[in-house]
CSV table of C-alpha atoms and ligand atoms in Angstrom, one decimal:
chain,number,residue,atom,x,y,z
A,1,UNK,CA,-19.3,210.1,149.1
A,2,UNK,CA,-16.6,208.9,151.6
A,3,UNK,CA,-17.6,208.7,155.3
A,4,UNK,CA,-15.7,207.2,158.6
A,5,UNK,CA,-18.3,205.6,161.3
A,6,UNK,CA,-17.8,207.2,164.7
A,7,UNK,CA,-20.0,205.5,166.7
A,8,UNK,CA,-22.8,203.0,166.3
A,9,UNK,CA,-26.2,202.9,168.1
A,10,UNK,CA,-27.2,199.6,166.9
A,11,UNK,CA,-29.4,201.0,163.6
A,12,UNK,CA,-28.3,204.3,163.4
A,13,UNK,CA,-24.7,205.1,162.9
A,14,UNK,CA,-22.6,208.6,163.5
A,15,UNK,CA,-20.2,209.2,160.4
A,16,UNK,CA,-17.9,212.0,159.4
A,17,UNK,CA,-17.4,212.9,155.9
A,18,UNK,CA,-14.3,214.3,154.3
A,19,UNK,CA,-14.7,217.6,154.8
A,20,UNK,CA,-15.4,217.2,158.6
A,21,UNK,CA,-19.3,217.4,158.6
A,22,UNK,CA,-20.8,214.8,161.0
A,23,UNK,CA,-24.0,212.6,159.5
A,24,UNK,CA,-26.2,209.7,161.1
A,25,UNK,CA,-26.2,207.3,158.8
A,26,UNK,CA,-28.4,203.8,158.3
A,27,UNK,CA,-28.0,200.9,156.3
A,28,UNK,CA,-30.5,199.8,153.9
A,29,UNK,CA,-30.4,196.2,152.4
A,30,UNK,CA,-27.8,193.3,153.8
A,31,UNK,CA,-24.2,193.4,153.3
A,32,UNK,CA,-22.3,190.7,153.3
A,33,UNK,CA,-18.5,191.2,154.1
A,34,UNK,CA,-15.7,188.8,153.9
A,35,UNK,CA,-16.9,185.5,154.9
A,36,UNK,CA,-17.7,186.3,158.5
A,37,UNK,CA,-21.2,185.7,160.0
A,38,UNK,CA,-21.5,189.2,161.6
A,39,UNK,CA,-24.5,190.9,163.9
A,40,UNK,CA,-23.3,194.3,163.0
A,41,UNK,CA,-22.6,194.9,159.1
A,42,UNK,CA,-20.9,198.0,159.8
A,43,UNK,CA,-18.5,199.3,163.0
A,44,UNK,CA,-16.3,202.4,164.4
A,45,UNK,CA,-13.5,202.7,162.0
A,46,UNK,CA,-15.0,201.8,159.0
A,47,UNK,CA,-15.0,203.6,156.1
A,48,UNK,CA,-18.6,203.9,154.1
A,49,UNK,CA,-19.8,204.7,151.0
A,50,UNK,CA,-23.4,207.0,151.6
A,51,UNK,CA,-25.4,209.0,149.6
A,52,UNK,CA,-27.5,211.8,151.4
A,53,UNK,CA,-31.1,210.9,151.8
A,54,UNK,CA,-32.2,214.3,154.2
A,55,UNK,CA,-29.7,217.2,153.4
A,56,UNK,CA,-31.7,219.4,156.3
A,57,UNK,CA,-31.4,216.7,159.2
A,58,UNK,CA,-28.3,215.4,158.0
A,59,UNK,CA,-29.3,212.1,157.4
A,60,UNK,CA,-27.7,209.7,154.8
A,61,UNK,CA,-27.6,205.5,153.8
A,62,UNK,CA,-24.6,203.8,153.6
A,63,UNK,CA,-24.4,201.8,150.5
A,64,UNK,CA,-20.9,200.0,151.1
A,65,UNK,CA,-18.3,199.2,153.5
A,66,UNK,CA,-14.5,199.7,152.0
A,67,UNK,CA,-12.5,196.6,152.5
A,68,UNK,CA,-11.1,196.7,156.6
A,69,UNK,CA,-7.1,196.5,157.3
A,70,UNK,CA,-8.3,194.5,160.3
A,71,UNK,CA,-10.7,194.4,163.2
A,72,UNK,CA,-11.3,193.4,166.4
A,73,UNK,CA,-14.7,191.3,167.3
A,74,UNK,CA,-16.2,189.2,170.1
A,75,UNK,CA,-18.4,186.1,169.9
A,76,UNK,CA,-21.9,187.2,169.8
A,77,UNK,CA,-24.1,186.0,172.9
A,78,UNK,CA,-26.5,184.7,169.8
A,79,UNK,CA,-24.1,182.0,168.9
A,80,UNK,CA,-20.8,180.6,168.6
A,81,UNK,CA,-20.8,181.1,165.1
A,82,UNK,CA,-22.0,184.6,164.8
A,83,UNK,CA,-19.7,187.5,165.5
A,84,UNK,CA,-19.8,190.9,166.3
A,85,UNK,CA,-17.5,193.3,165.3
A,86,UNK,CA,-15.9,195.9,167.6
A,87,UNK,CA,-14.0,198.2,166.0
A,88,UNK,CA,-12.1,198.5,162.5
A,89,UNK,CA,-9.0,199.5,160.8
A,90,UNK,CA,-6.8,200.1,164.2
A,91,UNK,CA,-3.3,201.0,164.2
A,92,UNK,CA,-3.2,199.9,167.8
A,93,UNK,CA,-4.7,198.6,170.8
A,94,UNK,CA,-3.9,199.6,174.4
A,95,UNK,CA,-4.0,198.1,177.7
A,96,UNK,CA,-5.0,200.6,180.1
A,97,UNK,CA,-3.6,198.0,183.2
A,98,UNK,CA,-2.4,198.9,187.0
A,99,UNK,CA,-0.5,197.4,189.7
A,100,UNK,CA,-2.4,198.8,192.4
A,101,UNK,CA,-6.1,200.3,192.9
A,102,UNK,CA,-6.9,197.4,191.3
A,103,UNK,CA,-4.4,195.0,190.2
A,104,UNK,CA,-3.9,193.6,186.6
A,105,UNK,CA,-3.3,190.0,186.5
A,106,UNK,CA,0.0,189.5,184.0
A,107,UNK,CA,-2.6,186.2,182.6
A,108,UNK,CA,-4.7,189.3,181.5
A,109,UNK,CA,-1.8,191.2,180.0
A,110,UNK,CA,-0.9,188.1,178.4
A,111,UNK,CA,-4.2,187.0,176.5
A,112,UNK,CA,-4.6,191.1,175.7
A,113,UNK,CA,-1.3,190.4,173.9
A,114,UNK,CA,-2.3,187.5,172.2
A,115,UNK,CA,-5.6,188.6,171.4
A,116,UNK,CA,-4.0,191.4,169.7
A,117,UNK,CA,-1.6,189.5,168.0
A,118,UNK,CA,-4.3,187.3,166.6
A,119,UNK,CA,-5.4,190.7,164.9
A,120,UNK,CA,-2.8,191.4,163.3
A,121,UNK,CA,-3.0,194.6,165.6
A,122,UNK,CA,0.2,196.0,167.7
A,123,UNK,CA,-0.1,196.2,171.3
A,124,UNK,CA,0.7,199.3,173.5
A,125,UNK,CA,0.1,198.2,177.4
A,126,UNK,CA,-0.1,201.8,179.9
A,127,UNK,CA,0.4,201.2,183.3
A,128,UNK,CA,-1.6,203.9,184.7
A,129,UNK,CA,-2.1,204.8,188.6
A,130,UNK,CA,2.0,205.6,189.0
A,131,UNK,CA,1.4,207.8,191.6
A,132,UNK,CA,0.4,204.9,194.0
A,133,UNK,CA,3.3,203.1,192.9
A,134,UNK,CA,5.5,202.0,196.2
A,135,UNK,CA,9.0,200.4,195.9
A,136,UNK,CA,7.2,197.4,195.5
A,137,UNK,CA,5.2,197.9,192.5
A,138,UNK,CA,8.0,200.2,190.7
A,139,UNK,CA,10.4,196.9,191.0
A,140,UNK,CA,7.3,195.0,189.6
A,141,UNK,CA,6.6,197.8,186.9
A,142,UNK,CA,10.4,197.1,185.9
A,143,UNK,CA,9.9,193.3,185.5
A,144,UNK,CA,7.4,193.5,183.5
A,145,UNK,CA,8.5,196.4,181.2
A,146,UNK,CA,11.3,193.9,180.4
A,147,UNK,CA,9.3,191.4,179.8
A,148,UNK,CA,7.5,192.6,177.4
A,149,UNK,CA,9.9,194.9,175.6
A,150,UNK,CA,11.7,191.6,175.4
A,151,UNK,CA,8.7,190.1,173.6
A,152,UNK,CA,8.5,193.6,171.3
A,153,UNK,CA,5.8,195.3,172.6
A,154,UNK,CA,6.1,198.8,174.4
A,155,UNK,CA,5.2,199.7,177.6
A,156,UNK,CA,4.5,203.0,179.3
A,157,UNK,CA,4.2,204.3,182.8
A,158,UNK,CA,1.6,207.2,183.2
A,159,UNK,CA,-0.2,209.0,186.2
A,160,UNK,CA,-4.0,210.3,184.8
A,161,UNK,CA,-3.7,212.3,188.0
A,162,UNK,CA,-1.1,213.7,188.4
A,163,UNK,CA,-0.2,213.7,184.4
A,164,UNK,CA,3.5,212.3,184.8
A,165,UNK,CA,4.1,210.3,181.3
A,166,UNK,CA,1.2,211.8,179.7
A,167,UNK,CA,3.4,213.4,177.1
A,168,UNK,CA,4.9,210.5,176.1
A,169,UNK,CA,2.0,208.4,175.5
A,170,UNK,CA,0.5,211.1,173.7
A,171,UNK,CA,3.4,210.2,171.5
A,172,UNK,CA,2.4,207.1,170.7
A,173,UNK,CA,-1.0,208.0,170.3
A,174,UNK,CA,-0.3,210.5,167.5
A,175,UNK,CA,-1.5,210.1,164.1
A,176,UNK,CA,-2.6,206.6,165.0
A,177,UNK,CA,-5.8,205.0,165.7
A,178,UNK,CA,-5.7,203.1,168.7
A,179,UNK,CA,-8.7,201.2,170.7
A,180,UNK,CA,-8.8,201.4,174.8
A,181,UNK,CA,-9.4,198.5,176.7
A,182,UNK,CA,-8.7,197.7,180.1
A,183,UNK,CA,-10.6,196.2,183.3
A,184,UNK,CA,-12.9,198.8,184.6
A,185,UNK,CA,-11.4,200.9,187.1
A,186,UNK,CA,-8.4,201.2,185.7
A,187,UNK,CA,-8.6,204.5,185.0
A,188,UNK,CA,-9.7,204.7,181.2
A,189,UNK,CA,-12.0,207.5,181.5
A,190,UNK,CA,-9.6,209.4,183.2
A,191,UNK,CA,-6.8,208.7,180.6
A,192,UNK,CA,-9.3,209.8,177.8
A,193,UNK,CA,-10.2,212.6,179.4
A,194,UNK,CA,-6.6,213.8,179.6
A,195,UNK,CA,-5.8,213.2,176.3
A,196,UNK,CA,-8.9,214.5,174.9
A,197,UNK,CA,-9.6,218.0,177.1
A,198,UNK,CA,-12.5,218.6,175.3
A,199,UNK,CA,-14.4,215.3,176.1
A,200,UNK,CA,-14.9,215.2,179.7
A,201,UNK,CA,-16.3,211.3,180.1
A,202,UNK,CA,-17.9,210.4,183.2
A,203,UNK,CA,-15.1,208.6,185.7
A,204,UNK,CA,-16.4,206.1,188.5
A,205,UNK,CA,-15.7,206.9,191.7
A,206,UNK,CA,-13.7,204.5,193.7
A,207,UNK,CA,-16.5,202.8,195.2
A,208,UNK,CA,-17.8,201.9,191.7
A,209,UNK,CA,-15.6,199.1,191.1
A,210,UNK,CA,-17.4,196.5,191.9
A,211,UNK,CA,-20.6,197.9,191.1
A,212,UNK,CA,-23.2,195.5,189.4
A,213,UNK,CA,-24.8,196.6,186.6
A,214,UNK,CA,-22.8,199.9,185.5
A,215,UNK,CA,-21.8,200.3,181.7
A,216,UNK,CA,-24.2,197.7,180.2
A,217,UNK,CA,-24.4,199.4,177.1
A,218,UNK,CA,-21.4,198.8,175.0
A,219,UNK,CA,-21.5,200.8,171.9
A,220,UNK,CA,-17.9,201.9,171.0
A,221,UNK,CA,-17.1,205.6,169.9
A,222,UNK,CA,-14.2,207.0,168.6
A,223,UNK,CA,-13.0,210.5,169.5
A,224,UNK,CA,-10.7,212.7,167.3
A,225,UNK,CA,-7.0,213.5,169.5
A,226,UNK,CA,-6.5,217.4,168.9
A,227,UNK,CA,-3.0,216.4,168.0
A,228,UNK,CA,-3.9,214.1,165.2
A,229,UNK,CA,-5.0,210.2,165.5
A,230,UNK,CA,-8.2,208.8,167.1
A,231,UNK,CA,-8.9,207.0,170.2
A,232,UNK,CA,-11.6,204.4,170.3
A,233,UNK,CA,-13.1,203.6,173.7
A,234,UNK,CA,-15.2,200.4,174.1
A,235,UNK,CA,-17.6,201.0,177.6
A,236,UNK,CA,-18.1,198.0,179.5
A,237,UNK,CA,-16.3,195.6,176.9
A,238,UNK,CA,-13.5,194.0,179.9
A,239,UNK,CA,-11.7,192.4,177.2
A,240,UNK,CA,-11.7,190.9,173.3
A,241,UNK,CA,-12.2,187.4,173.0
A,242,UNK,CA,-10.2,184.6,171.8
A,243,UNK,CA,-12.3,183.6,169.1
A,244,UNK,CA,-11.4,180.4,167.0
A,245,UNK,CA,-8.2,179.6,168.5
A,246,UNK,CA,-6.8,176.7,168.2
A,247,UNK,CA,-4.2,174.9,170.2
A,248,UNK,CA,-1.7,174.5,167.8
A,249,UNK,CA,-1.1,177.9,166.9
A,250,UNK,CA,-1.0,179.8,170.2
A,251,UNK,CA,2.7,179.5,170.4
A,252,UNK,CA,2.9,181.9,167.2
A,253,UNK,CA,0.8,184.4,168.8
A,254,UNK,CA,3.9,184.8,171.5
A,255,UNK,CA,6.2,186.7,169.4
A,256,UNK,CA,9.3,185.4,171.9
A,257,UNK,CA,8.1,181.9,171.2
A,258,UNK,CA,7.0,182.6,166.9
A,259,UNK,CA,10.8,183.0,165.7
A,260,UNK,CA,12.1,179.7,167.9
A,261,UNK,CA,9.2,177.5,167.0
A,262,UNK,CA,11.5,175.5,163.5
A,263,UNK,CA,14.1,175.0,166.5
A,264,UNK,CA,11.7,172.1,168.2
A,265,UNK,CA,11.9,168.4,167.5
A,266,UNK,CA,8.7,167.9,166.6
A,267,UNK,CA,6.6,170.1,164.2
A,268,UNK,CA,3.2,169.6,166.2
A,269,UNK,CA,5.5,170.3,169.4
A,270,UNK,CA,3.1,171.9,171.7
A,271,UNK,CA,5.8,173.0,174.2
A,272,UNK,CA,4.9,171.1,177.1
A,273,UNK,CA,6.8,167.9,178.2
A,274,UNK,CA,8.0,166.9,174.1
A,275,UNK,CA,11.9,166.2,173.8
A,276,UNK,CA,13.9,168.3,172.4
A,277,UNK,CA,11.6,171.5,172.6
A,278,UNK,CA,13.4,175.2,171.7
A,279,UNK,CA,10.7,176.5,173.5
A,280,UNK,CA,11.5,174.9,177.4
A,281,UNK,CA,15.1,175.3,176.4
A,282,UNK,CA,14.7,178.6,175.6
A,283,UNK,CA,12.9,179.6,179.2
A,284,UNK,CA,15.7,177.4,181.1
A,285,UNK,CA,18.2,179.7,179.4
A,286,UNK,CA,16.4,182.8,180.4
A,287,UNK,CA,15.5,183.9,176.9
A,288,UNK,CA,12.0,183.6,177.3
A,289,UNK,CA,10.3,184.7,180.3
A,290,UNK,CA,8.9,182.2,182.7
A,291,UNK,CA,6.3,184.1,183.2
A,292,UNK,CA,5.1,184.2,180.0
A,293,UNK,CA,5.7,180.4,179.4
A,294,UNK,CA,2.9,180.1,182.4
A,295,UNK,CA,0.5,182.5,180.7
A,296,UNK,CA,1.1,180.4,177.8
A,297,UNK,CA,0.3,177.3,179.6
A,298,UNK,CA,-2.6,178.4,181.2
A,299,UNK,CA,-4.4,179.9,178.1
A,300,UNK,CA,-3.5,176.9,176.0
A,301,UNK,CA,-5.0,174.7,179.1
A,302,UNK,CA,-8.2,177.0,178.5
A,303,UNK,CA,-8.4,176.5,174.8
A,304,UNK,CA,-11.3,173.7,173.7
A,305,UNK,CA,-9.5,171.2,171.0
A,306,UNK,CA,-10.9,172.1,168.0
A,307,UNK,CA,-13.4,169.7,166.2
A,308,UNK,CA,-13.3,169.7,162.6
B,1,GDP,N1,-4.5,207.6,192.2
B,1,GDP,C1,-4.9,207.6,190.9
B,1,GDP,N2,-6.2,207.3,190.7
B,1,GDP,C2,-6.7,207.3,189.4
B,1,GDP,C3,-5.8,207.5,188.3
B,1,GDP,N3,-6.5,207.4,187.2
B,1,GDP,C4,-7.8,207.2,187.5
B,1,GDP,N4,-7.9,207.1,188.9
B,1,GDP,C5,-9.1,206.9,189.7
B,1,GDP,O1,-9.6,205.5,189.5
B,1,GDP,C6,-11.0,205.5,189.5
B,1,GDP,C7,-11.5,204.8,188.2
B,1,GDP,O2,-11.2,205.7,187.1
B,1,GDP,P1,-11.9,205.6,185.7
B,1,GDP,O3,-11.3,206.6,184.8
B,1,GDP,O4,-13.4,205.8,185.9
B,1,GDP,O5,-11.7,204.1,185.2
B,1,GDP,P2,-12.3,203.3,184.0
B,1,GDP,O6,-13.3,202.4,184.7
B,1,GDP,O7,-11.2,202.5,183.5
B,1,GDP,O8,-12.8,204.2,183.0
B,1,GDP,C8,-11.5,206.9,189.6
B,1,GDP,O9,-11.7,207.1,191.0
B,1,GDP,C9,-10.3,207.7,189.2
B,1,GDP,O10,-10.2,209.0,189.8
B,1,GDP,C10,-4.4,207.8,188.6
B,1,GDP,O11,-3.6,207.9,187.7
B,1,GDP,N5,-4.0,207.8,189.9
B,2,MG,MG1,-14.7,204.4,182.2
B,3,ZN,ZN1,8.4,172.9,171.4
């Protein structure tokens, strides 16, 4: 029978069959899916193939993995070549990010996006914390919201305290699966706990941001939204990695830059100081945001050449 994983423990994973009846689940015997070199054959979001082993302690084995719409992994500490895989099948990942209490560095935003884009996953970013927002960060808020509607992604303004924009995020959370990240402190928890009443995940206290040593296990779960779609929080995992990026194609994972880059001179034009670039034309006119053309900059400076 059919089964979706929930959560995985490492050996022992938490699935849900069709009917709504929660199993654990284990493997037995090696998979080997796609062509990737991964730690963990199996992750929240897939969808299994088990047969019961204990009907009384609802225990079953997973025997196969259906083929995944995409995923989200991270290089594993055991090796550049060996990856481990976050989460599966997502409709959408959101950026839990703030302007205040802490602050969220737009060269975050901006490898978040391309990150996502890299997936093949859309990107919603949430400003949370509204209700410290001062003239100063609402004009900043603004900016940015243009920014990155420009570039095609939306953007939402919410308060987890106070709940202002809750009901439209919930919106855009309906129906969909969508994976949380954010920089701790942000105010994840909290946001999860709003949209999911019946969860009630631990929050840190303000004083916790800087704490050494808090959520160092990372196992994702996904939680079922009461008004149809799934959330999937990832404890302790501060943001996905580029993995295996090269150079040459950041510029298509900046959706702004993806449909101007036939307009430059040079096919390998990499955007920096080539003549005749659409790209620096394009920021001089104002069509792409300067901003962003840093961000680019400053990831592509941080990108190894690859060796082949
Ligand atoms: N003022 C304000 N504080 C918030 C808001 N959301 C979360 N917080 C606080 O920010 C801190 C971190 O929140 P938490 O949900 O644990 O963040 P996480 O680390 O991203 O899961 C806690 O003290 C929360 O009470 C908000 O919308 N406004
Ligand atoms: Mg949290
Ligand atoms: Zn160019």
């Amino acid at each position: 029978m059919k089964a979706l994983v929930y959560k995985s423990t490492g050996s022992w994973y938490t699935v849900k069959d069709e009917s709504g009846k929660m199993y654990n689940a284990r493997i037995k015997g090696i998979f080997k899916i796609d062509d990737i070199t991964s730690t963990n054959p199996v992750s929240v979001g897939d969808i299994v193939e088990m047969d019961m082993e204990n009907e009384g302690e609802n225990t079953s084995i997973i025997t196969g993995i259906a083929d995944r719409r995409n995923y989200i992994n991270r290089q594993s500490p055991r090796g550049k070549h060996q990856h481990h895989i976050i989460a599966a099948n997502l409709d959408q990942s959101m950026l839990v990010a703030t302007l205040k209490e802490p602050r969220t560095s737009q060269g975050f935003i901006d490898r978040f996006l391309v990150a996502s884009e890299m997936y093949h996953v859309p990107a919603l970013i949430v400003f949370n914390k509204a209700d410290l927002y001062k003239k100063k960060e609402m004009d900043k808020f603004e900016r940015w919201k243009d920014i990155y509607a420009a570039a095609g992604y939306t953007v939402c303004l919410v308060s987890a305290t106070e709940g202002t924009g809750v009901d439209d995020l919930k919106k855009l959370l309906e129906n969909k699966t969508t994976l949380v990240s954010g920089h701790s402190g942000v105010g994840k928890s909290s946001l999860l706990n709003v949209v999911l009443p019946q969860l009630q995940l631990r929050t840190q206290d303000v004083s916790g941001w800087s704490g050494k040593g808090m959520h160092t296990t990372t196992f994702a779960e996904m939680y079922d939204l009461p008004f149809g779609g799934r959330l999937i929080d990832t404890p302790g995992m501060r943001e996905f990695g580029l993995v295996d990026i090269s150079k040459q194609e950041l510029s298509h994972y900046f959706p702004e830059m993806r449909n101007r880059l036939q307009g430059c001179q040079f096919n390998n034009c990499m955007h920096l100081n080539e003549p005749g670039c659409a790209i620096k034309q394009a920021v001089i006119d104002g069509e792409i945001s300067e901003d962003r053309y840093i961000s680019y900059c400053t990831i592509l400076d941080s990108i190894g050449e690859k060796t082949y």
